[in-house]
Amino acid sequence: MHPRVVLTVLLGWLVLVGSGCVMGTAGRIPPAAFQFHEVISREGSEGGGWKVAQTTIALTRISQHQPIQTLCDVEVGLPIATKEGNVPDVVAQQEAASAADQAARLALSKRPATSAELCNMFLLEMGRILTSALKGVRVRRFVLEGIPRTRFVPE
């Protein structure tokens, strides 16, 4: 089976577990996987404030020669508002989900040798994609404590 077909099938198996259950559509991580929580309040009329979403995403490649699986902790942080205006949660969720889909496909297609390498590729690519869509965004492993977390694991 072609690696892209396998990836599409695997992404279709992702299920949100944690603060409720939401099924993803085939090949997609749903926006609900990224539940943003305010960590710094916005003050004044200028941009500011900070919100964060934390989710663990299972990345899996089925292969007879080089299978790989990892649980990748992803923290997405961004301003509540920029000088251009508010960044609604729904927009941040849609952009994060789209970036996660694209980053997973790219990282898995590069055939990394280790799970750590796979997660690092995924995080770097997701950050690169999101930076072009949302000003001031930051993608990294979990850093902040006390943020409600969601999980995606294969069914």
Short mmCIF file of N, CA and C in Angstrom, two decimals:
data_model
loop_
_atom_site.label_atom_id
_atom_site.label_comp_id
_atom_site.label_asym_id
_atom_site.label_seq_id
_atom_site.Cartn_x
_atom_site.Cartn_y
_atom_site.Cartn_z
N MET A 1 0.85 -1.17 0.00
CA MET A 1 0.00 0.00 0.00
C MET A 1 0.90 1.24 0.00
N HIS A 2 0.53 2.24 -0.75
CA HIS A 2 1.30 3.48 -0.85
C HIS A 2 1.31 4.21 0.49
N PRO A 3 2.45 4.81 0.90
CA PRO A 3 2.53 5.49 2.21
C PRO A 3 1.48 6.57 2.41
N ARG A 4 1.11 7.29 1.36
CA ARG A 4 0.10 8.35 1.53
C ARG A 4 -1.28 7.76 1.80
N VAL A 5 -1.57 6.61 1.19
CA VAL A 5 -2.85 5.95 1.46
C VAL A 5 -2.89 5.50 2.91
N VAL A 6 -1.78 4.91 3.38
CA VAL A 6 -1.70 4.47 4.77
C VAL A 6 -1.89 5.65 5.71
N LEU A 7 -1.21 6.78 5.42
CA LEU A 7 -1.33 7.97 6.26
C LEU A 7 -2.77 8.46 6.31
N THR A 8 -3.43 8.50 5.16
CA THR A 8 -4.81 8.97 5.11
C THR A 8 -5.71 8.06 5.96
N VAL A 9 -5.50 6.76 5.86
CA VAL A 9 -6.28 5.82 6.66
C VAL A 9 -6.00 6.03 8.14
N LEU A 10 -4.72 6.19 8.50
CA LEU A 10 -4.37 6.37 9.90
C LEU A 10 -4.94 7.65 10.48
N LEU A 11 -4.86 8.74 9.72
CA LEU A 11 -5.42 9.99 10.21
C LEU A 11 -6.93 9.87 10.39
N GLY A 12 -7.56 9.04 9.60
CA GLY A 12 -9.00 8.81 9.74
C GLY A 12 -9.36 8.09 11.03
N TRP A 13 -8.41 7.37 11.62
CA TRP A 13 -8.65 6.64 12.87
C TRP A 13 -8.48 7.50 14.10
N LEU A 14 -8.01 8.71 13.95
CA LEU A 14 -7.78 9.55 15.12
C LEU A 14 -9.09 9.86 15.82
N VAL A 15 -9.07 9.76 17.13
CA VAL A 15 -10.25 10.02 17.95
C VAL A 15 -9.85 10.94 19.10
N LEU A 16 -10.64 11.94 19.33
CA LEU A 16 -10.37 12.84 20.44
C LEU A 16 -10.85 12.21 21.74
N VAL A 17 -9.92 12.11 22.71
CA VAL A 17 -10.23 11.56 24.02
C VAL A 17 -9.76 12.56 25.06
N GLY A 18 -10.49 12.79 26.05
CA GLY A 18 -10.05 13.73 27.08
C GLY A 18 -11.27 14.47 27.60
N SER A 19 -11.36 15.76 27.28
CA SER A 19 -12.47 16.56 27.79
C SER A 19 -13.69 16.41 26.88
N GLY A 20 -14.09 15.16 26.64
CA GLY A 20 -15.21 14.86 25.77
C GLY A 20 -14.73 14.07 24.58
N CYS A 21 -15.64 13.50 23.83
CA CYS A 21 -15.26 12.69 22.67
C CYS A 21 -15.82 13.33 21.41
N VAL A 22 -14.95 13.54 20.46
CA VAL A 22 -15.34 14.09 19.18
C VAL A 22 -14.68 13.24 18.11
N MET A 23 -15.43 12.76 17.17
CA MET A 23 -14.86 11.95 16.09
C MET A 23 -14.34 12.87 15.00
N GLY A 24 -13.17 12.56 14.48
CA GLY A 24 -12.62 13.29 13.35
C GLY A 24 -13.16 12.71 12.06
N THR A 25 -13.24 13.52 11.03
CA THR A 25 -13.61 13.01 9.73
C THR A 25 -12.39 12.33 9.15
N ALA A 26 -12.60 11.46 8.19
CA ALA A 26 -11.51 10.66 7.62
C ALA A 26 -10.37 11.55 7.15
N GLY A 27 -9.17 11.25 7.66
CA GLY A 27 -7.98 11.97 7.23
C GLY A 27 -7.81 13.35 7.83
N ARG A 28 -8.60 13.71 8.82
CA ARG A 28 -8.52 15.07 9.36
C ARG A 28 -8.54 15.07 10.87
N ILE A 29 -7.78 15.98 11.43
CA ILE A 29 -7.83 16.25 12.86
C ILE A 29 -8.85 17.38 13.01
N PRO A 30 -9.91 17.19 13.79
CA PRO A 30 -10.94 18.23 13.88
C PRO A 30 -10.46 19.43 14.69
N PRO A 31 -10.97 20.60 14.38
CA PRO A 31 -10.62 21.79 15.14
C PRO A 31 -10.85 21.65 16.64
N ALA A 32 -11.83 20.84 17.05
CA ALA A 32 -12.13 20.66 18.47
C ALA A 32 -10.97 20.04 19.25
N ALA A 33 -9.98 19.50 18.55
CA ALA A 33 -8.80 18.95 19.23
C ALA A 33 -8.00 20.05 19.92
N PHE A 34 -8.18 21.28 19.49
CA PHE A 34 -7.42 22.40 20.02
C PHE A 34 -8.35 23.31 20.81
N GLN A 35 -8.44 23.07 22.11
CA GLN A 35 -9.29 23.84 23.01
C GLN A 35 -8.43 24.92 23.67
N PHE A 36 -8.64 26.16 23.25
CA PHE A 36 -7.82 27.27 23.75
C PHE A 36 -8.32 27.78 25.09
N HIS A 37 -7.35 28.10 25.96
CA HIS A 37 -7.63 28.60 27.31
C HIS A 37 -6.79 29.84 27.54
N GLU A 38 -7.43 30.89 28.06
CA GLU A 38 -6.73 32.15 28.33
C GLU A 38 -5.77 31.95 29.50
N VAL A 39 -4.49 32.34 29.29
CA VAL A 39 -3.50 32.26 30.37
C VAL A 39 -3.02 33.64 30.80
N ILE A 40 -3.14 34.63 29.90
CA ILE A 40 -2.83 36.03 30.22
C ILE A 40 -3.96 36.88 29.66
N SER A 41 -4.61 37.65 30.52
CA SER A 41 -5.73 38.48 30.09
C SER A 41 -5.26 39.61 29.18
N ARG A 42 -6.13 40.00 28.29
CA ARG A 42 -5.87 41.13 27.42
C ARG A 42 -6.27 42.40 28.15
N GLU A 43 -5.39 43.40 28.08
CA GLU A 43 -5.69 44.69 28.70
C GLU A 43 -5.56 45.80 27.67
N GLY A 44 -6.47 46.74 27.68
CA GLY A 44 -6.41 47.87 26.75
C GLY A 44 -6.95 47.52 25.38
N SER A 45 -6.82 48.50 24.47
CA SER A 45 -7.37 48.34 23.13
C SER A 45 -6.35 47.79 22.13
N GLU A 46 -5.09 47.75 22.52
CA GLU A 46 -4.06 47.20 21.64
C GLU A 46 -4.10 45.68 21.69
N GLY A 47 -3.28 45.05 20.87
CA GLY A 47 -3.17 43.60 20.91
C GLY A 47 -2.63 43.15 22.25
N GLY A 48 -2.79 41.89 22.54
CA GLY A 48 -2.23 41.36 23.78
C GLY A 48 -3.00 40.17 24.30
N GLY A 49 -2.63 39.77 25.50
CA GLY A 49 -3.19 38.57 26.09
C GLY A 49 -2.56 37.35 25.45
N TRP A 50 -2.85 36.18 26.01
CA TRP A 50 -2.26 34.95 25.48
C TRP A 50 -3.20 33.80 25.77
N LYS A 51 -3.39 32.92 24.80
CA LYS A 51 -4.20 31.72 24.99
C LYS A 51 -3.43 30.52 24.47
N VAL A 52 -3.72 29.37 25.07
CA VAL A 52 -2.96 28.16 24.80
C VAL A 52 -3.91 26.97 24.67
N ALA A 53 -3.56 26.07 23.75
CA ALA A 53 -4.23 24.77 23.64
C ALA A 53 -3.14 23.70 23.74
N GLN A 54 -3.43 22.63 24.46
CA GLN A 54 -2.50 21.51 24.59
C GLN A 54 -3.21 20.23 24.20
N THR A 55 -2.60 19.48 23.30
CA THR A 55 -3.15 18.19 22.89
C THR A 55 -2.01 17.22 22.61
N THR A 56 -2.27 15.96 22.85
CA THR A 56 -1.32 14.90 22.50
C THR A 56 -1.86 14.22 21.26
N ILE A 57 -1.05 14.17 20.23
CA ILE A 57 -1.47 13.59 18.95
C ILE A 57 -0.63 12.35 18.68
N ALA A 58 -1.31 11.24 18.41
CA ALA A 58 -0.62 10.00 18.06
C ALA A 58 -0.29 10.03 16.57
N LEU A 59 0.98 9.86 16.25
CA LEU A 59 1.43 9.78 14.87
C LEU A 59 1.91 8.36 14.62
N THR A 60 1.37 7.72 13.59
CA THR A 60 1.69 6.32 13.33
C THR A 60 1.90 6.10 11.84
N ARG A 61 2.95 5.35 11.53
CA ARG A 61 3.17 4.90 10.15
C ARG A 61 3.27 3.38 10.19
N ILE A 62 2.37 2.72 9.49
CA ILE A 62 2.41 1.27 9.38
C ILE A 62 3.28 0.93 8.18
N SER A 63 4.27 0.10 8.43
CA SER A 63 5.20 -0.27 7.37
C SER A 63 5.85 -1.60 7.75
N GLN A 64 6.05 -2.47 6.79
CA GLN A 64 6.74 -3.73 7.06
C GLN A 64 8.21 -3.48 7.34
N HIS A 65 8.77 -2.45 6.75
CA HIS A 65 10.20 -2.19 6.86
C HIS A 65 10.56 -1.15 7.90
N GLN A 66 9.71 -0.17 8.09
CA GLN A 66 10.05 0.91 9.02
C GLN A 66 8.80 1.48 9.70
N PRO A 67 8.13 0.66 10.54
CA PRO A 67 6.96 1.19 11.25
C PRO A 67 7.42 2.16 12.33
N ILE A 68 6.55 3.10 12.66
CA ILE A 68 6.90 4.05 13.71
C ILE A 68 5.61 4.58 14.33
N GLN A 69 5.67 4.82 15.64
CA GLN A 69 4.54 5.41 16.34
C GLN A 69 5.06 6.27 17.48
N THR A 70 4.43 7.41 17.68
CA THR A 70 4.80 8.28 18.79
C THR A 70 3.59 9.08 19.25
N LEU A 71 3.61 9.44 20.51
CA LEU A 71 2.64 10.38 21.06
C LEU A 71 3.35 11.71 21.17
N CYS A 72 2.88 12.68 20.44
CA CYS A 72 3.55 13.98 20.37
C CYS A 72 2.73 15.03 21.14
N ASP A 73 3.32 15.58 22.20
CA ASP A 73 2.67 16.64 22.98
C ASP A 73 2.83 17.97 22.25
N VAL A 74 1.70 18.61 21.97
CA VAL A 74 1.69 19.85 21.19
C VAL A 74 1.02 20.96 21.99
N GLU A 75 1.76 22.05 22.20
CA GLU A 75 1.21 23.24 22.84
C GLU A 75 1.21 24.36 21.80
N VAL A 76 0.02 24.87 21.49
CA VAL A 76 -0.12 25.97 20.55
C VAL A 76 -0.53 27.20 21.36
N GLY A 77 0.29 28.24 21.30
CA GLY A 77 -0.01 29.48 21.99
C GLY A 77 -0.06 30.64 21.01
N LEU A 78 -0.95 31.61 21.27
CA LEU A 78 -1.03 32.78 20.41
C LEU A 78 -1.71 33.92 21.15
N PRO A 79 -1.53 35.15 20.63
CA PRO A 79 -2.18 36.30 21.27
C PRO A 79 -3.70 36.19 21.19
N ILE A 80 -4.35 36.71 22.20
CA ILE A 80 -5.81 36.79 22.16
C ILE A 80 -6.21 37.80 21.08
N ALA A 81 -5.42 38.87 20.95
CA ALA A 81 -5.67 39.89 19.93
C ALA A 81 -4.33 40.42 19.43
N THR A 82 -4.31 40.79 18.16
CA THR A 82 -3.16 41.46 17.56
C THR A 82 -3.58 42.89 17.24
N LYS A 83 -2.69 43.67 16.70
CA LYS A 83 -3.04 45.04 16.31
C LYS A 83 -4.13 45.06 15.25
N GLU A 84 -4.26 43.96 14.50
CA GLU A 84 -5.30 43.86 13.48
C GLU A 84 -6.66 43.50 14.06
N GLY A 85 -6.69 43.04 15.33
CA GLY A 85 -7.96 42.69 15.96
C GLY A 85 -7.89 41.38 16.72
N ASN A 86 -9.06 40.96 17.23
CA ASN A 86 -9.16 39.71 17.99
C ASN A 86 -8.85 38.51 17.11
N VAL A 87 -8.34 37.45 17.74
CA VAL A 87 -8.14 36.18 17.06
C VAL A 87 -9.15 35.22 17.68
N PRO A 88 -10.31 35.04 17.02
CA PRO A 88 -11.35 34.18 17.59
C PRO A 88 -10.85 32.73 17.76
N ASP A 89 -11.31 32.07 18.81
CA ASP A 89 -10.92 30.68 19.04
C ASP A 89 -11.23 29.80 17.84
N VAL A 90 -12.39 30.01 17.23
CA VAL A 90 -12.78 29.17 16.10
C VAL A 90 -11.77 29.28 14.95
N VAL A 91 -11.23 30.46 14.72
CA VAL A 91 -10.21 30.65 13.67
C VAL A 91 -8.91 29.96 14.09
N ALA A 92 -8.50 30.16 15.33
CA ALA A 92 -7.28 29.52 15.83
C ALA A 92 -7.41 28.00 15.77
N GLN A 93 -8.57 27.47 16.12
CA GLN A 93 -8.80 26.02 16.08
C GLN A 93 -8.72 25.49 14.65
N GLN A 94 -9.35 26.18 13.71
CA GLN A 94 -9.34 25.72 12.32
C GLN A 94 -7.93 25.75 11.74
N GLU A 95 -7.20 26.81 12.02
CA GLU A 95 -5.83 26.93 11.51
C GLU A 95 -4.92 25.87 12.14
N ALA A 96 -5.06 25.64 13.45
CA ALA A 96 -4.23 24.64 14.13
C ALA A 96 -4.52 23.24 13.59
N ALA A 97 -5.79 22.91 13.39
CA ALA A 97 -6.15 21.58 12.87
C ALA A 97 -5.62 21.39 11.46
N SER A 98 -5.77 22.39 10.63
CA SER A 98 -5.25 22.31 9.26
C SER A 98 -3.73 22.15 9.25
N ALA A 99 -3.06 22.93 10.07
CA ALA A 99 -1.60 22.83 10.16
C ALA A 99 -1.16 21.47 10.68
N ALA A 100 -1.88 20.93 11.66
CA ALA A 100 -1.54 19.61 12.20
C ALA A 100 -1.70 18.53 11.14
N ASP A 101 -2.78 18.60 10.35
CA ASP A 101 -2.97 17.64 9.25
C ASP A 101 -1.80 17.67 8.28
N GLN A 102 -1.47 18.88 7.83
CA GLN A 102 -0.40 19.04 6.85
C GLN A 102 0.95 18.60 7.43
N ALA A 103 1.21 18.98 8.67
CA ALA A 103 2.49 18.64 9.31
C ALA A 103 2.62 17.13 9.51
N ALA A 104 1.53 16.46 9.88
CA ALA A 104 1.57 15.01 10.07
C ALA A 104 1.89 14.32 8.76
N ARG A 105 1.24 14.73 7.70
CA ARG A 105 1.51 14.13 6.38
C ARG A 105 2.97 14.31 5.97
N LEU A 106 3.48 15.51 6.16
CA LEU A 106 4.86 15.78 5.76
C LEU A 106 5.85 15.01 6.64
N ALA A 107 5.68 15.07 7.94
CA ALA A 107 6.63 14.41 8.85
C ALA A 107 6.64 12.90 8.62
N LEU A 108 5.48 12.29 8.45
CA LEU A 108 5.42 10.85 8.21
C LEU A 108 6.00 10.47 6.85
N SER A 109 5.85 11.34 5.86
CA SER A 109 6.38 11.03 4.53
C SER A 109 7.90 11.09 4.47
N LYS A 110 8.52 11.80 5.42
CA LYS A 110 9.99 11.91 5.44
C LYS A 110 10.66 10.68 6.04
N ARG A 111 9.87 9.75 6.54
CA ARG A 111 10.37 8.48 7.06
C ARG A 111 11.44 8.64 8.14
N PRO A 112 11.15 9.38 9.21
CA PRO A 112 12.13 9.52 10.29
C PRO A 112 12.43 8.17 10.93
N ALA A 113 13.65 8.04 11.47
CA ALA A 113 14.10 6.77 12.04
C ALA A 113 13.61 6.56 13.47
N THR A 114 13.36 7.64 14.21
CA THR A 114 12.96 7.51 15.61
C THR A 114 11.67 8.28 15.87
N SER A 115 11.01 7.90 16.97
CA SER A 115 9.78 8.60 17.33
C SER A 115 10.07 10.05 17.74
N ALA A 116 11.21 10.28 18.38
CA ALA A 116 11.59 11.65 18.76
C ALA A 116 11.79 12.52 17.53
N GLU A 117 12.44 11.95 16.51
CA GLU A 117 12.66 12.69 15.27
C GLU A 117 11.33 12.99 14.58
N LEU A 118 10.41 12.03 14.60
CA LEU A 118 9.09 12.24 14.01
C LEU A 118 8.35 13.38 14.70
N CYS A 119 8.35 13.37 16.03
CA CYS A 119 7.66 14.43 16.78
C CYS A 119 8.31 15.79 16.52
N ASN A 120 9.64 15.84 16.51
CA ASN A 120 10.33 17.11 16.25
C ASN A 120 9.99 17.64 14.86
N MET A 121 9.99 16.78 13.85
CA MET A 121 9.63 17.21 12.49
C MET A 121 8.20 17.74 12.47
N PHE A 122 7.31 17.03 13.14
CA PHE A 122 5.90 17.43 13.19
C PHE A 122 5.75 18.81 13.82
N LEU A 123 6.38 19.01 14.97
CA LEU A 123 6.28 20.30 15.66
C LEU A 123 6.86 21.44 14.83
N LEU A 124 8.03 21.23 14.24
CA LEU A 124 8.65 22.27 13.42
C LEU A 124 7.79 22.64 12.22
N GLU A 125 7.27 21.63 11.55
CA GLU A 125 6.44 21.89 10.37
C GLU A 125 5.12 22.55 10.75
N MET A 126 4.51 22.09 11.83
CA MET A 126 3.25 22.70 12.27
C MET A 126 3.48 24.18 12.62
N GLY A 127 4.58 24.47 13.30
CA GLY A 127 4.92 25.86 13.63
C GLY A 127 5.14 26.70 12.40
N ARG A 128 5.83 26.14 11.41
CA ARG A 128 6.10 26.87 10.16
C ARG A 128 4.79 27.21 9.45
N ILE A 129 3.90 26.25 9.37
CA ILE A 129 2.63 26.45 8.68
C ILE A 129 1.78 27.48 9.43
N LEU A 130 1.68 27.33 10.75
CA LEU A 130 0.84 28.24 11.54
C LEU A 130 1.38 29.67 11.55
N THR A 131 2.70 29.83 11.53
CA THR A 131 3.29 31.16 11.53
C THR A 131 2.83 31.98 10.33
N SER A 132 2.61 31.32 9.21
CA SER A 132 2.16 32.05 8.02
C SER A 132 0.67 32.39 8.11
N ALA A 133 -0.07 31.72 9.00
CA ALA A 133 -1.52 31.96 9.10
C ALA A 133 -1.90 32.84 10.28
N LEU A 134 -1.17 32.74 11.39
CA LEU A 134 -1.53 33.46 12.61
C LEU A 134 -0.31 34.20 13.16
N LYS A 135 -0.45 35.51 13.33
CA LYS A 135 0.66 36.31 13.85
C LYS A 135 0.93 35.98 15.31
N GLY A 136 2.22 35.84 15.64
CA GLY A 136 2.63 35.65 17.02
C GLY A 136 2.45 34.25 17.58
N VAL A 137 2.08 33.28 16.74
CA VAL A 137 1.84 31.92 17.21
C VAL A 137 3.14 31.24 17.63
N ARG A 138 3.01 30.30 18.59
CA ARG A 138 4.17 29.51 19.03
C ARG A 138 3.70 28.07 19.17
N VAL A 139 4.47 27.14 18.58
CA VAL A 139 4.18 25.71 18.67
C VAL A 139 5.37 25.04 19.31
N ARG A 140 5.11 24.27 20.37
CA ARG A 140 6.19 23.58 21.08
C ARG A 140 5.61 22.41 21.85
N ARG A 141 6.48 21.66 22.52
CA ARG A 141 6.02 20.61 23.43
C ARG A 141 5.37 21.29 24.64
N PHE A 142 4.64 20.51 25.45
CA PHE A 142 3.99 21.07 26.63
C PHE A 142 5.01 21.80 27.50
N VAL A 143 4.68 23.03 27.88
CA VAL A 143 5.51 23.80 28.80
C VAL A 143 4.66 24.28 29.97
N LEU A 144 3.54 24.92 29.67
CA LEU A 144 2.69 25.48 30.72
C LEU A 144 1.96 24.38 31.49
N GLU A 145 1.86 24.57 32.78
CA GLU A 145 1.14 23.64 33.67
C GLU A 145 -0.29 24.12 33.86
N GLY A 146 -1.18 23.17 34.15
CA GLY A 146 -2.55 23.51 34.51
C GLY A 146 -3.49 23.77 33.35
N ILE A 147 -3.05 23.53 32.12
CA ILE A 147 -3.90 23.72 30.94
C ILE A 147 -4.64 22.41 30.69
N PRO A 148 -5.97 22.43 30.56
CA PRO A 148 -6.69 21.19 30.23
C PRO A 148 -6.17 20.63 28.89
N ARG A 149 -5.91 19.34 28.87
CA ARG A 149 -5.32 18.71 27.68
C ARG A 149 -6.31 17.76 27.01
N THR A 150 -6.18 17.67 25.70
CA THR A 150 -6.94 16.68 24.93
C THR A 150 -5.94 15.69 24.35
N ARG A 151 -6.47 14.53 23.90
CA ARG A 151 -5.60 13.50 23.34
C ARG A 151 -6.23 12.92 22.07
N PHE A 152 -5.39 12.64 21.09
CA PHE A 152 -5.77 11.89 19.91
C PHE A 152 -4.97 10.62 19.90
N VAL A 153 -5.65 9.49 19.87
CA VAL A 153 -4.98 8.19 19.80
C VAL A 153 -5.70 7.34 18.75
N PRO A 154 -4.99 6.42 18.11
CA PRO A 154 -5.67 5.54 17.16
C PRO A 154 -6.74 4.71 17.85
N GLU A 155 -7.80 4.47 17.15
CA GLU A 155 -8.91 3.70 17.69
C GLU A 155 -8.54 2.26 17.87
#
